[in-house]
Amino acid sequence: EAQVTQNPRYLITVTGKKLTVTCSQNMNHEYMSWYRQDPGLGLRQIYYSMNVEVTDKGDVPEGYKVSRKEKRNFPLILESPSPNQTSLYFCASTNTHRGGGEKLFFGSGTQLSVL
Amino acid sequence: EDQVTQSPEALRLQEGESSSLNCSYTVSGLRGLFWYRQDPGKGPEFLFTLYSAGEEKEKERLKATLTKKESFLHITAPKPEDSATYLCAVQANSGNTDKLIFGTGTRLQVFP
């Protein structure tokens, strides 16, 4: 089954404790992206990757890091989480060569709470 | 400033009562407009892509249309299983890259 898998589903942590949210897709997609979803603000892009070893900032990259060492995996790293990073996070991928918004496959989300 | 606005924020319909959701946008260089459906506790699911004014797409009880300033998602004779949040997103040309902007969604409830 074609899917984007994120882990963990729920995460509660404390300020400053490094964490990683994993994302994996089994569709051989080149384009992958991370979003955060906050009430009243909609989905906002954090980082995206057009291919292996190619990553770029989205609209809200501050406080986040990503890496793309393999085509299927695109982990999101918070090196020193802060309470304002409490949010619902989604990983997404697509096979359209321009990436963007068409036919994005989204994971089920990671609800992160930073205390 | 590029902006995507969806209305209404929430909509309650009786089963069979047709209606429309609106997505208005102000962007420079529209590349495409996308509709997604999001169920509670899940990620958004792709519905439609529209590229140019006058274009229409249909899927079951849903029909998406596009003008130069807005898009409508028409829901004909909705059923309770159509209850979800519907998201609109616009891909716009921003300098030498494309930018994807999501609206905040319309939460649709269809009751029997």
mmCIF file of C-alpha atoms in Angstrom:
data_model
loop_
_atom_site.group_PDB
_atom_site.id
_atom_site.type_symbol
_atom_site.label_atom_id
_atom_site.label_comp_id
_atom_site.label_asym_id
_atom_site.label_seq_id
_atom_site.Cartn_x
_atom_site.Cartn_y
_atom_site.Cartn_z
ATOM 1 C CA GLU A 1 0.000 0.000 0.000
ATOM 2 C CA ALA A 2 1.310 3.431 -0.975
ATOM 3 C CA GLN A 3 1.900 5.453 2.126
ATOM 4 C CA VAL A 4 3.873 8.024 4.051
ATOM 5 C CA THR A 5 4.746 6.832 7.532
ATOM 6 C CA GLN A 6 5.547 9.204 10.354
ATOM 7 C CA ASN A 7 6.713 8.329 13.827
ATOM 8 C CA PRO A 8 5.929 8.917 16.567
ATOM 9 C CA ARG A 9 2.242 9.797 16.410
ATOM 10 C CA TYR A 10 2.347 11.674 19.715
ATOM 11 C CA LEU A 11 5.327 13.184 21.479
ATOM 12 C CA ILE A 12 5.605 15.125 24.698
ATOM 13 C CA THR A 13 8.997 16.560 25.523
ATOM 14 C CA VAL A 14 10.653 19.323 27.499
ATOM 15 C CA THR A 15 12.330 22.485 26.316
ATOM 16 C CA GLY A 16 15.814 21.897 24.958
ATOM 17 C CA LYS A 17 15.710 18.131 24.620
ATOM 18 C CA LYS A 18 16.683 17.182 21.084
ATOM 19 C CA LEU A 19 14.190 15.089 19.165
ATOM 20 C CA THR A 20 13.723 13.570 15.731
ATOM 21 C CA VAL A 21 10.484 12.841 13.915
ATOM 22 C CA THR A 22 10.930 10.225 11.235
ATOM 23 C CA CYS A 23 9.223 10.144 7.848
ATOM 24 C CA SER A 24 9.393 7.404 5.265
ATOM 25 C CA GLN A 25 7.592 6.933 1.935
ATOM 26 C CA ASN A 26 7.348 3.771 -0.159
ATOM 27 C CA MET A 27 6.363 5.375 -3.487
ATOM 28 C CA ASN A 28 9.832 6.287 -4.789
ATOM 29 C CA HIS A 29 8.882 9.963 -4.709
ATOM 30 C CA GLU A 30 11.613 12.518 -5.293
ATOM 31 C CA TYR A 31 9.890 15.417 -3.546
ATOM 32 C CA MET A 32 9.321 15.374 0.210
ATOM 33 C CA SER A 33 8.251 18.119 2.560
ATOM 34 C CA TRP A 34 7.471 18.940 6.194
ATOM 35 C CA TYR A 35 4.556 21.099 7.350
ATOM 36 C CA ARG A 36 3.225 22.283 10.646
ATOM 37 C CA GLN A 37 -0.480 22.874 11.201
ATOM 38 C CA ASP A 38 -1.662 25.367 13.800
ATOM 39 C CA PRO A 39 -5.232 26.537 14.473
ATOM 40 C CA GLY A 40 -6.075 29.629 12.465
ATOM 41 C CA LEU A 41 -2.817 29.502 10.513
ATOM 42 C CA GLY A 42 -3.272 26.570 8.196
ATOM 43 C CA LEU A 43 -0.487 24.355 6.960
ATOM 44 C CA ARG A 44 2.893 26.043 6.714
ATOM 45 C CA GLN A 45 5.920 24.548 5.045
ATOM 46 C CA ILE A 46 9.027 24.046 7.172
ATOM 47 C CA TYR A 47 11.500 22.426 4.775
ATOM 48 C CA TYR A 48 11.344 20.563 1.513
ATOM 49 C CA SER A 49 13.591 18.319 -0.542
ATOM 50 C CA MET A 50 13.578 17.924 -4.309
ATOM 51 C CA ASN A 51 15.852 14.869 -4.202
ATOM 52 C CA VAL A 52 18.550 13.093 -2.231
ATOM 53 C CA GLU A 53 20.992 15.563 -0.644
ATOM 54 C CA VAL A 54 18.907 18.504 -1.920
ATOM 55 C CA THR A 55 16.976 20.396 0.754
ATOM 56 C CA ASP A 56 15.670 23.935 1.047
ATOM 57 C CA LYS A 57 13.873 26.161 3.520
ATOM 58 C CA GLY A 58 10.147 26.663 3.447
ATOM 59 C CA ASP A 59 8.245 29.461 5.139
ATOM 60 C CA VAL A 60 8.997 28.640 8.781
ATOM 61 C CA PRO A 61 12.387 26.876 8.978
ATOM 62 C CA GLU A 62 13.716 28.485 12.185
ATOM 63 C CA GLY A 63 14.491 25.929 14.876
ATOM 64 C CA TYR A 64 14.312 22.929 12.551
ATOM 65 C CA LYS A 65 16.763 20.816 10.587
ATOM 66 C CA VAL A 66 16.273 18.133 7.976
ATOM 67 C CA SER A 67 18.377 15.669 6.058
ATOM 68 C CA ARG A 68 17.801 13.591 2.946
ATOM 69 C CA LYS A 69 20.421 10.872 2.776
ATOM 70 C CA GLU A 70 18.111 8.334 1.159
ATOM 71 C CA LYS A 71 15.233 8.846 -1.219
ATOM 72 C CA ARG A 72 12.625 7.272 1.043
ATOM 73 C CA ASN A 73 13.488 9.002 4.335
ATOM 74 C CA PHE A 74 13.212 12.639 5.374
ATOM 75 C CA PRO A 75 13.601 13.107 9.134
ATOM 76 C CA LEU A 76 12.752 16.358 10.921
ATOM 77 C CA ILE A 77 15.129 17.337 13.710
ATOM 78 C CA LEU A 78 14.457 19.778 16.523
ATOM 79 C CA GLU A 79 17.820 20.310 18.196
ATOM 80 C CA SER A 80 16.524 22.489 21.023
ATOM 81 C CA PRO A 81 12.729 22.445 21.052
ATOM 82 C CA SER A 82 10.816 25.367 22.496
ATOM 83 C CA PRO A 83 7.138 25.685 23.505
ATOM 84 C CA ASN A 84 6.319 27.646 20.336
ATOM 85 C CA GLN A 85 7.124 24.510 18.369
ATOM 86 C CA THR A 86 4.157 22.748 19.927
ATOM 87 C CA SER A 87 2.129 21.846 16.859
ATOM 88 C CA LEU A 88 0.779 19.130 14.585
ATOM 89 C CA TYR A 89 3.419 18.108 12.062
ATOM 90 C CA PHE A 90 2.900 16.467 8.699
ATOM 91 C CA CYS A 91 5.329 14.910 6.276
ATOM 92 C CA ALA A 92 4.315 14.733 2.623
ATOM 93 C CA SER A 93 5.679 13.478 -0.681
ATOM 94 C CA THR A 94 4.779 13.633 -4.350
ATOM 95 C CA ASN A 95 6.037 12.338 -7.667
ATOM 96 C CA THR A 96 5.358 15.488 -9.687
ATOM 97 C CA HIS A 97 8.721 16.731 -10.823
ATOM 98 C CA ARG A 98 8.059 20.275 -9.742
ATOM 99 C CA GLY A 99 6.932 19.252 -6.293
ATOM 100 C CA GLY A 100 4.591 21.925 -5.041
ATOM 101 C CA GLY A 101 1.028 21.163 -4.117
ATOM 102 C CA GLU A 102 -0.163 18.615 -6.597
ATOM 103 C CA LYS A 103 -1.023 15.119 -5.424
ATOM 104 C CA LEU A 104 0.803 15.407 -2.154
ATOM 105 C CA PHE A 105 0.592 12.230 -0.069
ATOM 106 C CA PHE A 106 0.530 13.136 3.608
ATOM 107 C CA GLY A 107 1.453 11.100 6.632
ATOM 108 C CA SER A 108 -0.964 10.768 9.553
ATOM 109 C CA GLY A 109 0.733 13.482 11.547
ATOM 110 C CA THR A 110 2.808 13.875 14.705
ATOM 111 C CA GLN A 111 1.299 15.839 17.572
ATOM 112 C CA LEU A 112 4.204 17.439 19.420
ATOM 113 C CA SER A 113 3.939 19.139 22.794
ATOM 114 C CA VAL A 114 6.959 20.971 24.179
ATOM 115 C CA LEU A 115 6.670 21.788 27.882
ATOM 116 C CA GLU B 1 1.234 39.787 -0.111
ATOM 117 C CA ASP B 2 0.202 36.355 -1.350
ATOM 118 C CA GLN B 3 -2.891 35.192 0.461
ATOM 119 C CA VAL B 4 -5.448 32.383 0.409
ATOM 120 C CA THR B 5 -8.745 32.813 2.245
ATOM 121 C CA GLN B 6 -11.388 30.153 2.690
ATOM 122 C CA SER B 7 -14.993 30.722 3.647
ATOM 123 C CA PRO B 8 -17.009 29.896 5.526
ATOM 124 C CA GLU B 9 -14.896 28.621 8.414
ATOM 125 C CA ALA B 10 -17.548 26.075 9.257
ATOM 126 C CA LEU B 11 -20.640 24.810 7.481
ATOM 127 C CA ARG B 12 -23.418 22.574 8.697
ATOM 128 C CA LEU B 13 -25.615 20.924 6.087
ATOM 129 C CA GLN B 14 -28.457 18.489 6.200
ATOM 130 C CA GLU B 15 -27.953 15.379 4.130
ATOM 131 C CA GLY B 16 -28.936 16.184 0.542
ATOM 132 C CA GLU B 17 -28.604 19.957 0.974
ATOM 133 C CA SER B 18 -26.199 21.172 -1.725
ATOM 134 C CA SER B 19 -23.802 24.042 -1.088
ATOM 135 C CA SER B 20 -20.470 25.579 -2.067
ATOM 136 C CA LEU B 21 -17.201 26.301 -0.315
ATOM 137 C CA ASN B 22 -15.124 29.277 -1.387
ATOM 138 C CA CYS B 23 -11.384 29.761 -1.760
ATOM 139 C CA SER B 24 -10.309 33.251 -2.764
ATOM 140 C CA TYR B 25 -6.687 34.047 -3.523
ATOM 141 C CA THR B 26 -4.420 36.971 -4.257
ATOM 142 C CA VAL B 27 -1.118 35.733 -5.601
ATOM 143 C CA SER B 28 1.259 36.732 -8.327
ATOM 144 C CA GLY B 29 1.838 34.054 -10.915
ATOM 145 C CA LEU B 30 -0.670 31.294 -10.188
ATOM 146 C CA ARG B 31 0.795 27.887 -11.015
ATOM 147 C CA GLY B 32 -2.059 25.804 -9.754
ATOM 148 C CA LEU B 33 -4.851 25.527 -7.192
ATOM 149 C CA PHE B 34 -5.434 22.360 -5.204
ATOM 150 C CA TRP B 35 -8.224 21.006 -3.036
ATOM 151 C CA TYR B 36 -7.614 18.565 -0.212
ATOM 152 C CA ARG B 37 -9.861 16.804 2.259
ATOM 153 C CA GLN B 38 -8.749 16.293 5.860
ATOM 154 C CA ASP B 39 -10.475 13.916 8.249
ATOM 155 C CA PRO B 40 -9.954 14.286 12.012
ATOM 156 C CA GLY B 41 -6.674 12.730 13.134
ATOM 157 C CA LYS B 42 -5.436 12.223 9.588
ATOM 158 C CA GLY B 43 -3.317 13.956 7.020
ATOM 159 C CA PRO B 44 -4.896 15.816 4.094
ATOM 160 C CA GLU B 45 -5.946 13.754 1.094
ATOM 161 C CA PHE B 46 -5.600 15.148 -2.420
ATOM 162 C CA LEU B 47 -8.836 15.824 -4.339
ATOM 163 C CA PHE B 48 -8.292 18.112 -7.340
ATOM 164 C CA THR B 49 -5.855 20.276 -9.279
ATOM 165 C CA LEU B 50 -7.012 23.299 -11.293
ATOM 166 C CA TYR B 51 -4.600 25.214 -13.495
ATOM 167 C CA SER B 52 -6.515 27.890 -15.368
ATOM 168 C CA ALA B 53 -9.655 29.992 -15.143
ATOM 169 C CA GLY B 54 -12.674 28.171 -16.475
ATOM 170 C CA GLU B 55 -11.351 24.742 -15.602
ATOM 171 C CA GLU B 56 -13.627 22.314 -13.750
ATOM 172 C CA LYS B 57 -13.000 18.932 -12.130
ATOM 173 C CA GLU B 58 -15.515 16.456 -10.718
ATOM 174 C CA LYS B 59 -15.392 13.497 -8.410
ATOM 175 C CA GLU B 60 -18.549 11.855 -7.117
ATOM 176 C CA ARG B 61 -20.542 14.583 -5.316
ATOM 177 C CA LEU B 62 -17.731 17.157 -5.538
ATOM 178 C CA LYS B 63 -17.064 19.643 -8.299
ATOM 179 C CA ALA B 64 -14.255 22.200 -8.244
ATOM 180 C CA THR B 65 -14.224 25.317 -10.392
ATOM 181 C CA LEU B 66 -11.693 28.098 -10.890
ATOM 182 C CA THR B 67 -11.871 31.769 -11.833
ATOM 183 C CA LYS B 68 -9.097 34.353 -11.858
ATOM 184 C CA LYS B 69 -9.760 35.274 -8.239
ATOM 185 C CA GLU B 70 -11.362 32.292 -6.579
ATOM 186 C CA SER B 71 -12.260 28.653 -6.611
ATOM 187 C CA PHE B 72 -15.436 26.950 -5.508
ATOM 188 C CA LEU B 73 -15.921 23.435 -4.253
ATOM 189 C CA HIS B 74 -19.522 22.529 -4.956
ATOM 190 C CA ILE B 75 -21.013 19.678 -2.974
ATOM 191 C CA THR B 76 -24.142 18.181 -4.473
ATOM 192 C CA ALA B 77 -26.527 16.191 -2.275
ATOM 193 C CA PRO B 78 -23.919 15.640 0.451
ATOM 194 C CA LYS B 79 -23.879 12.594 2.702
ATOM 195 C CA PRO B 80 -22.633 12.318 6.286
ATOM 196 C CA GLU B 81 -19.423 10.689 5.022
ATOM 197 C CA ASP B 82 -18.577 13.963 3.257
ATOM 198 C CA SER B 83 -18.049 15.536 6.684
ATOM 199 C CA ALA B 84 -14.439 16.709 6.863
ATOM 200 C CA THR B 85 -12.294 19.820 6.663
ATOM 201 C CA TYR B 86 -11.671 20.928 3.086
ATOM 202 C CA LEU B 87 -8.399 22.703 2.410
ATOM 203 C CA CYS B 88 -7.494 24.877 -0.535
ATOM 204 C CA ALA B 89 -3.869 25.482 -1.530
ATOM 205 C CA VAL B 90 -2.356 27.742 -4.160
ATOM 206 C CA GLN B 91 0.996 27.289 -5.835
ATOM 207 C CA ALA B 92 2.414 30.647 -6.850
ATOM 208 C CA ASN B 93 5.563 31.752 -8.549
ATOM 209 C CA SER B 94 7.730 33.637 -6.074
ATOM 210 C CA GLY B 95 10.953 34.878 -7.606
ATOM 211 C CA ASN B 96 12.813 31.882 -8.961
ATOM 212 C CA THR B 97 10.945 29.352 -6.850
ATOM 213 C CA ASP B 98 7.379 28.229 -6.375
ATOM 214 C CA LYS B 99 5.552 28.801 -3.131
ATOM 215 C CA LEU B 100 2.656 26.744 -1.792
ATOM 216 C CA ILE B 101 0.130 28.569 0.383
ATOM 217 C CA PHE B 102 -2.645 26.746 2.235
ATOM 218 C CA GLY B 103 -5.894 28.256 3.406
ATOM 219 C CA THR B 104 -7.157 27.534 6.905
ATOM 220 C CA GLY B 105 -9.933 25.288 5.677
ATOM 221 C CA THR B 106 -13.698 24.933 5.842
ATOM 222 C CA ARG B 107 -14.993 22.456 8.392
ATOM 223 C CA LEU B 108 -18.025 20.729 6.874
ATOM 224 C CA GLN B 109 -20.535 18.763 8.913
ATOM 225 C CA VAL B 110 -23.307 16.864 7.161
ATOM 226 C CA PHE B 111 -25.940 15.450 9.444
ATOM 227 C CA PRO B 112 -28.660 12.904 8.587
#
